[in-house]
XYZ file of C-alpha atoms in Angstrom:
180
model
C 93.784 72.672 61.429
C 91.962 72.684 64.406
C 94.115 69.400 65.708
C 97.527 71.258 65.103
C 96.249 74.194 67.089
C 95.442 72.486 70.061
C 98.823 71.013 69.734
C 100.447 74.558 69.657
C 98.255 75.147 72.534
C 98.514 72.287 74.783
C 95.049 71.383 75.032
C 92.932 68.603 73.379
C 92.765 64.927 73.760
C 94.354 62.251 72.188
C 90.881 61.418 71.769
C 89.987 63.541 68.783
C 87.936 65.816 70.892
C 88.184 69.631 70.670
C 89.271 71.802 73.517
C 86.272 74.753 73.976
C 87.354 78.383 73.516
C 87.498 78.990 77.101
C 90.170 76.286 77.273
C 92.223 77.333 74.626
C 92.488 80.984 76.056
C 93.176 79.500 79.084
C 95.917 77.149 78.028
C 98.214 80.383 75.251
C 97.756 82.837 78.571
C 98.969 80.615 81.467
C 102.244 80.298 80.421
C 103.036 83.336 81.082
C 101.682 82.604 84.996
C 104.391 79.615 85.007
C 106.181 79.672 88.161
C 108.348 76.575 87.539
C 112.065 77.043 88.814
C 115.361 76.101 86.759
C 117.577 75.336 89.427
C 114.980 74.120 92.074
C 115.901 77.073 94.749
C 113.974 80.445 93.522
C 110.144 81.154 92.018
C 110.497 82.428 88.232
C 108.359 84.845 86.562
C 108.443 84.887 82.411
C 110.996 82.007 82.845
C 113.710 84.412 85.048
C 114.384 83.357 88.443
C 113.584 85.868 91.154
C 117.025 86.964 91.986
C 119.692 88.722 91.577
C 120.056 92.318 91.532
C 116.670 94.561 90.187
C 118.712 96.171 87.361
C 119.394 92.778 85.721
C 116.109 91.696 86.188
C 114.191 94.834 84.329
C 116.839 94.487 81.529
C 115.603 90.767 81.031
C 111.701 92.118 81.206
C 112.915 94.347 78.666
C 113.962 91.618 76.345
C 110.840 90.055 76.412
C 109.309 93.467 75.405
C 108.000 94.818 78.373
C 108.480 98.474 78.186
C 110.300 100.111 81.383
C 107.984 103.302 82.698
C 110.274 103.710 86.006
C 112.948 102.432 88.278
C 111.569 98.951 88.706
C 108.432 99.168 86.952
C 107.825 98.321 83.561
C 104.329 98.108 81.190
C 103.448 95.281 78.596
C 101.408 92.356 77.862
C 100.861 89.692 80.278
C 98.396 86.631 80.312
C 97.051 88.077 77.258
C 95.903 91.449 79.475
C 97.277 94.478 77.543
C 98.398 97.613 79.532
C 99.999 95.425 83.010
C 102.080 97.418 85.149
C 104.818 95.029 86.842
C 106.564 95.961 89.655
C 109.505 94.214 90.728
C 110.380 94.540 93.945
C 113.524 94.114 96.613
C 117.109 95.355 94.694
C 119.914 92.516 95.258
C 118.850 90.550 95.572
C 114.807 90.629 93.728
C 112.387 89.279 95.900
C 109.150 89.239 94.230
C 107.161 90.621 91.048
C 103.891 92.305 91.341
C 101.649 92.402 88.100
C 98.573 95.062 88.148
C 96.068 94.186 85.433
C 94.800 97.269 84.215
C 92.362 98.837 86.083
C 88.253 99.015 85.286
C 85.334 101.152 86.566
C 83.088 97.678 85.844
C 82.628 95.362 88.725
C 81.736 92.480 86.943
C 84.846 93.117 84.622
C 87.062 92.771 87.755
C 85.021 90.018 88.592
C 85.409 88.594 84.959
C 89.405 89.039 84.695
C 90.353 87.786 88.157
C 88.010 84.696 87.984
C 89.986 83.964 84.299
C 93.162 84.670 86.067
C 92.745 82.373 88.625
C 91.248 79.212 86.276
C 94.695 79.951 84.589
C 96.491 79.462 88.187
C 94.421 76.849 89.071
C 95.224 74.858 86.015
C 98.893 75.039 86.347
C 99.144 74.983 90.396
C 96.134 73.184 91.532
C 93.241 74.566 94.011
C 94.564 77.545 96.005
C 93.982 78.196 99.582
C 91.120 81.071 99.307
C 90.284 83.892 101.403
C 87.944 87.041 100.666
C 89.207 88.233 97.405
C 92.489 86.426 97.518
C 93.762 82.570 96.328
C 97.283 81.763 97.027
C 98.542 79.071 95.214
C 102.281 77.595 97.194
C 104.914 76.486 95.532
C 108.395 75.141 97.397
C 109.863 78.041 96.262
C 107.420 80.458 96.919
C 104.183 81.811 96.875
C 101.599 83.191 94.245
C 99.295 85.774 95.200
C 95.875 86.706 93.058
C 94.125 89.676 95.208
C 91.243 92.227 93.917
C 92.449 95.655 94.650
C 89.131 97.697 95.385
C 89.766 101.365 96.153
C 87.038 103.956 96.228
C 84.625 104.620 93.038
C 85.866 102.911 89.590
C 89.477 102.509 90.662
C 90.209 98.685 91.284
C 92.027 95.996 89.442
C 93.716 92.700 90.041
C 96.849 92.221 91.450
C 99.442 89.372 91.095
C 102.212 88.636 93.444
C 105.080 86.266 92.773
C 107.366 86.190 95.853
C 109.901 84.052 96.346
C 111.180 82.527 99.499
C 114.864 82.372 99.163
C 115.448 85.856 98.371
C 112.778 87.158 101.356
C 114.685 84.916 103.670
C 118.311 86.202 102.048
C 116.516 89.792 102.862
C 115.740 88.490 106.618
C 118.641 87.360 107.754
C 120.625 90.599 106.115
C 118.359 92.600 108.550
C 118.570 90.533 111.872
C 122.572 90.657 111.002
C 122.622 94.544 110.604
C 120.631 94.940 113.484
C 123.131 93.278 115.785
């Protein structure tokens, strides 16, 4: 039993020796963190390429059973976090996601999910470059931002940026051509 679920998970050894709970967790939550891409040009998030126009994009979330609260923003499970607000952002075409982890009073909870979040990163990307309270981990299609979001007394979660390149530099250039 305990072979087959590491199987289901990903985690184990050929060797016979069993993956510790930590592992496990870590291996069922990060695939929802998988930023692979399908076509090689634009970050995904939940396996749907960041592009295209916003409406399309929340309809997809939506499919996967996030729940939509507003225009662009939506509510569900993610990384095995209940309550996550994600944003997405940019209209046609998308140009990133932003996930907010729900939010705690508890520093050492903060401390506690973003630290899990980003062994979950780490495993799938590699080491991130790290500054105060915020690992980026690059990809050639974009980049993925874990922050701590600390505002005033007992209102701070983490936050989780995916934003992909080609549709900020689509964005760009639309701008520097309007402007002329």
């Amino acid at each position: 039993v305990a072979e087959e679920l590491e199987r289901e998970l990903g985690v184990g050894g050929a060797s016979g020796t069993t993956a510790t709970k930590t592992e496990k967790q870590v291996a069922r939550n990060s695939s929802d963190l998988d930023a692979t891409t399908n076509s090689g040009s634009h970050l995904t998030f939940k396996g749907l390429e960041i592009t295209g126009r916003r409406a399309d994009f929340v309809k997809a979330l939506q499919q996967q059973g996030f729940t939509a609260t507003t225009s662009g923003e939506l509510s569900g499970k993610f990384a095995g976090f209940k309550g996550c607000t994600v944003q997405v952002n940019g209209d046609n075409p998308v140009q990133s996601v932003r996930v907010l982890f729900p939010k705690t009073s508890d520093w050492n909870q903060l401390e506690a999910d973003y630290d899990s979040i980003q062994a979950m990163l780490t495993q799938k990307y590699g080491n991130p470059q790290v500054e105060t309270n915020r690992a980026t981990f690059s990809t050639s299609e974009g980049d993925i931002v874990l922050d701590a979001y600390v505002q005033g007394q007992g209102n701070w979660y983490v936050i989780l940026d995916y934003i992909d390149d080609a549709g900020i530099n689509v964005m760009q250039q639309g701008s520097a051509i309007d402007d002329l």
